JSON list of C-alpha atoms in Angstrom, two decimals:
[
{"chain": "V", "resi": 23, "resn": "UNK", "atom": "CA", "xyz": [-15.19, 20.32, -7.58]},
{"chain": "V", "resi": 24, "resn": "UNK", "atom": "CA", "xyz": [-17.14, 22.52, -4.70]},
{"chain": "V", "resi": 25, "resn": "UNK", "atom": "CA", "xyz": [-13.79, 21.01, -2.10]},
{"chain": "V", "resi": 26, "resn": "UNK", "atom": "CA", "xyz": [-11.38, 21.97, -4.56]},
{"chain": "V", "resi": 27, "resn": "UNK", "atom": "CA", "xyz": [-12.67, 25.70, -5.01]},
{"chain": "V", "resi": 28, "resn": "UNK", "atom": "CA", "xyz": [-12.68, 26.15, -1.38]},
{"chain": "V", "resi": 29, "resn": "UNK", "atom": "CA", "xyz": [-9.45, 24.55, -1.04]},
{"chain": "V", "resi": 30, "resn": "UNK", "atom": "CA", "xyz": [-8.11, 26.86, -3.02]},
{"chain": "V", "resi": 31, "resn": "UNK", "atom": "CA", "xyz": [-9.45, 29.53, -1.73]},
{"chain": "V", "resi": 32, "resn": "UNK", "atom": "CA", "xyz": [-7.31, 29.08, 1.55]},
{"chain": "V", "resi": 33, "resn": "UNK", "atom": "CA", "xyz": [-3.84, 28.58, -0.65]},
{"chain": "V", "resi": 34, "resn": "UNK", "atom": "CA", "xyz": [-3.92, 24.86, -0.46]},
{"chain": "V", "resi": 35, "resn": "UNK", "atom": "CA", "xyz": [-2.22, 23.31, -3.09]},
{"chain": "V", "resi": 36, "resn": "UNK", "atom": "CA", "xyz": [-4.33, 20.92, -4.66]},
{"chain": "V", "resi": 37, "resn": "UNK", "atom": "CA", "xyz": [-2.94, 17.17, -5.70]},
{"chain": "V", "resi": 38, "resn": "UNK", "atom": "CA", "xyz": [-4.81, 13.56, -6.53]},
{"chain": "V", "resi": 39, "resn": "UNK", "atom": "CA", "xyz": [-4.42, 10.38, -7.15]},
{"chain": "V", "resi": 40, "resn": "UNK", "atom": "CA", "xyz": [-6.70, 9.31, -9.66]},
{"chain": "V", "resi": 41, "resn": "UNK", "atom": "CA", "xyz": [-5.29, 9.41, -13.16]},
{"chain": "V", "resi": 42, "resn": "UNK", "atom": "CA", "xyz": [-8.52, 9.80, -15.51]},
{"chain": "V", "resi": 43, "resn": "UNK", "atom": "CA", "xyz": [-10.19, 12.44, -13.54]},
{"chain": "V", "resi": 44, "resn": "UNK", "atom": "CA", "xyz": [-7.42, 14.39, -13.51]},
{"chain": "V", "resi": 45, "resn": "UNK", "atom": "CA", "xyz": [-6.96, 14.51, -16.90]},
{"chain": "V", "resi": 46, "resn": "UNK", "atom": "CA", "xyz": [-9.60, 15.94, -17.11]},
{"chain": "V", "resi": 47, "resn": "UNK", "atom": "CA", "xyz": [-9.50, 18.61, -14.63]},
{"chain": "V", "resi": 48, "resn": "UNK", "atom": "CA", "xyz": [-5.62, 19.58, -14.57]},
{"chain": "V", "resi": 49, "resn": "UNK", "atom": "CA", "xyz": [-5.45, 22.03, -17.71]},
{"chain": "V", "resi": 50, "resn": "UNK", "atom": "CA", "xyz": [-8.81, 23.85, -16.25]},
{"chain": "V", "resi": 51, "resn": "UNK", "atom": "CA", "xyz": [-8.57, 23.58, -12.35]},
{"chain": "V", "resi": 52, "resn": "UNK", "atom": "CA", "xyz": [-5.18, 23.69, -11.81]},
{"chain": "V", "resi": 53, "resn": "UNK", "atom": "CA", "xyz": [-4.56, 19.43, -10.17]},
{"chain": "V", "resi": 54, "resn": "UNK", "atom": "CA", "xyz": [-1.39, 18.52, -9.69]},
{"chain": "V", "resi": 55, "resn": "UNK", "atom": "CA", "xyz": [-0.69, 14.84, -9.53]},
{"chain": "V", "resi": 56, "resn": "UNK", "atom": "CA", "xyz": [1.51, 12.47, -7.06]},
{"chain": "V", "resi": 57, "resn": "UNK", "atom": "CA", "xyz": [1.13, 8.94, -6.63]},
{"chain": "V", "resi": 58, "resn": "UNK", "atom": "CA", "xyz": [-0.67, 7.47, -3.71]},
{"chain": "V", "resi": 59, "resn": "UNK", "atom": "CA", "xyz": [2.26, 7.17, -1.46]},
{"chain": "V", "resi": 60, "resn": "UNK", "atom": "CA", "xyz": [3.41, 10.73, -2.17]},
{"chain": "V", "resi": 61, "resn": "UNK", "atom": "CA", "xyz": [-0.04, 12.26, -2.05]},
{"chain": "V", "resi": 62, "resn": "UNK", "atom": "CA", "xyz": [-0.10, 10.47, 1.71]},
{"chain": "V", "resi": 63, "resn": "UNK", "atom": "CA", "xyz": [3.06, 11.27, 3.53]},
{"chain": "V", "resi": 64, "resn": "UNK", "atom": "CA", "xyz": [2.29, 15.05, 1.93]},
{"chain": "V", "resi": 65, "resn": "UNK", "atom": "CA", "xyz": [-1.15, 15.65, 2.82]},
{"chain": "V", "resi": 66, "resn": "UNK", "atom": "CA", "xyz": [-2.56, 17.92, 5.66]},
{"chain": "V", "resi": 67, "resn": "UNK", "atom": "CA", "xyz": [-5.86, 17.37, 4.48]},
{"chain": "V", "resi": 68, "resn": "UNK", "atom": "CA", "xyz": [-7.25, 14.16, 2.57]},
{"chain": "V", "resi": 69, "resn": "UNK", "atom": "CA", "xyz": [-10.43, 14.18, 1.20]},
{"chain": "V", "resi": 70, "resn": "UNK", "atom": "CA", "xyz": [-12.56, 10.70, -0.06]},
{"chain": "V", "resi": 71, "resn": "UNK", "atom": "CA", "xyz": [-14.46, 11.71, -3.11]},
{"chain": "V", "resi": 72, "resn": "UNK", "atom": "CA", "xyz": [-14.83, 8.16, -4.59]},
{"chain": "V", "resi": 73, "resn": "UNK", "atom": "CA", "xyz": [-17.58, 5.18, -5.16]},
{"chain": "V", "resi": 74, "resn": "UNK", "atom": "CA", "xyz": [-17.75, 1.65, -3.00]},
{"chain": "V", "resi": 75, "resn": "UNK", "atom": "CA", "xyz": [-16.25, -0.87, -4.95]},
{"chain": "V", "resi": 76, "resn": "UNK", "atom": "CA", "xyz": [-14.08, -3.76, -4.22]},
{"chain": "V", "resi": 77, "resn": "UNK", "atom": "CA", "xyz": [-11.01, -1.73, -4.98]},
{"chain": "V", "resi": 78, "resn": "UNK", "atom": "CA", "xyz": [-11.84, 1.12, -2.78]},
{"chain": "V", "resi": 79, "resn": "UNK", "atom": "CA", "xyz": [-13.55, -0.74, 0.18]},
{"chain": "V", "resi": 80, "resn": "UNK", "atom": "CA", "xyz": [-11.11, -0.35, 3.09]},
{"chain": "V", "resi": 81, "resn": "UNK", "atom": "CA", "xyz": [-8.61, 1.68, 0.98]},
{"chain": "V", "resi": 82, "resn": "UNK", "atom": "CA", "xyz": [-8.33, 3.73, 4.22]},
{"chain": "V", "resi": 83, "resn": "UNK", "atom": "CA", "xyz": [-6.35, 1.19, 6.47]},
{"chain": "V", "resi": 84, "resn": "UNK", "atom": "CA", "xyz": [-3.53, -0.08, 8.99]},
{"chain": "V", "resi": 85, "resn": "UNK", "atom": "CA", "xyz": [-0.98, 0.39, 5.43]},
{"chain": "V", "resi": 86, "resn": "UNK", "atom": "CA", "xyz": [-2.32, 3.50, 4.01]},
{"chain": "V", "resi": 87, "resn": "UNK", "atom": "CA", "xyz": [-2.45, 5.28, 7.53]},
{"chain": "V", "resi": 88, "resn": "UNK", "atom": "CA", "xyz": [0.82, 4.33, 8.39]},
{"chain": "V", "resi": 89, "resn": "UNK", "atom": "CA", "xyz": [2.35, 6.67, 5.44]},
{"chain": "V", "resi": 90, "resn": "UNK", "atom": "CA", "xyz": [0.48, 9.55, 6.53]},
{"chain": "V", "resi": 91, "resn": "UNK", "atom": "CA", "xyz": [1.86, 12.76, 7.89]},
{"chain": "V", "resi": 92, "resn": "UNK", "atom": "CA", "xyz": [1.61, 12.76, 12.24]},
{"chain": "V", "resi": 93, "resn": "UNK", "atom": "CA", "xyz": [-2.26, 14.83, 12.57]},
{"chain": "V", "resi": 94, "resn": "UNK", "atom": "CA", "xyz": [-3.45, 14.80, 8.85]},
{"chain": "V", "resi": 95, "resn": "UNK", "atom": "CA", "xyz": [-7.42, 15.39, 8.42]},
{"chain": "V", "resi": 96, "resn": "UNK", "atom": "CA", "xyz": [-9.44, 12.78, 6.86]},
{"chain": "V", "resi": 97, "resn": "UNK", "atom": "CA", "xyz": [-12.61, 13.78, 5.54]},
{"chain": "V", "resi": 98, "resn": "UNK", "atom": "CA", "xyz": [-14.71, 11.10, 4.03]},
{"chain": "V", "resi": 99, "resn": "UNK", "atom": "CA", "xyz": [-17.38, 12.56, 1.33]},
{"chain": "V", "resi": 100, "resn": "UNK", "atom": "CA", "xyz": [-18.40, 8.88, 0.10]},
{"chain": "V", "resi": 101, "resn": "UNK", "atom": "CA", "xyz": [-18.76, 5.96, 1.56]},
{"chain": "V", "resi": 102, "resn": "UNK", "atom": "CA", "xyz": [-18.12, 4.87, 5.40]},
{"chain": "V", "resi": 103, "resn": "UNK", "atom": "CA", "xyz": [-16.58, 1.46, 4.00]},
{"chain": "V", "resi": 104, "resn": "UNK", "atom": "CA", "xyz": [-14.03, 3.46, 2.57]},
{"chain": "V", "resi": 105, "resn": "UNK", "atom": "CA", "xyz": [-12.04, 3.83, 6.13]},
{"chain": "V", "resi": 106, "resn": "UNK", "atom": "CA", "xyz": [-11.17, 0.87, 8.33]},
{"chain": "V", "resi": 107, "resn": "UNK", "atom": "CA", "xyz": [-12.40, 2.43, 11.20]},
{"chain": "V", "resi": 108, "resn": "UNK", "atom": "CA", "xyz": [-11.08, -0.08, 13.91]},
{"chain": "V", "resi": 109, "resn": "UNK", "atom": "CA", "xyz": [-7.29, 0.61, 12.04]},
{"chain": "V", "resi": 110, "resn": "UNK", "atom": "CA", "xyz": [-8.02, 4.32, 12.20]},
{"chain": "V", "resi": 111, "resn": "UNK", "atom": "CA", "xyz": [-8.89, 4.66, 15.58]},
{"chain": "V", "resi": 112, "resn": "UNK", "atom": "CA", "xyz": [-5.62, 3.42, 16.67]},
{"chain": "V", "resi": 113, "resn": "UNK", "atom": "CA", "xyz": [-4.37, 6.52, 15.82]}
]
């Protein structure tokens, strides 16, 4: 929530990708929503704000990179395992 207020705070326009929580936060905090692929390719910024599980681990890769906008950001708040680093650095 702390990312999103400063987000906003510099006229980003705020989007996710996980259903559930934005339910909950899109009447009060002003989420949009877009689907993976269209929250990638539109994205200057992309911040990680989930758990390690065996859905997420590596969800950062070779495939997800490759439908990202030329010189996005990546900030990870979670978990290193999130980002293949090896696919990332080839960049």
């Amino acid at each position: 929530m702390e990312v999103a207020r400063r987000a906003r705070a510099f006229g980003m326009e705020l989007v996710g990708m996980i259903p559930l929580f934005l339910c909950l936060l899109r009447r009060s905090k002003g989420f949009g929503w877009r689907g993976s692929m269209n929250c990638m390719r539109a994205a200057d910024y992309i911040t990680l704000h989930v758990g390690l599980t065996p859905q997420t681990a590596g969800m950062i890769n070779a495939a997800s990179i490759a439908k990202m906008k030329k010189g996005v950001r990546l900030v990870n708040c979670a978990r290193g395992e999130l980002v293949n680093e090896a696919d990332w650095l080839r960049l």
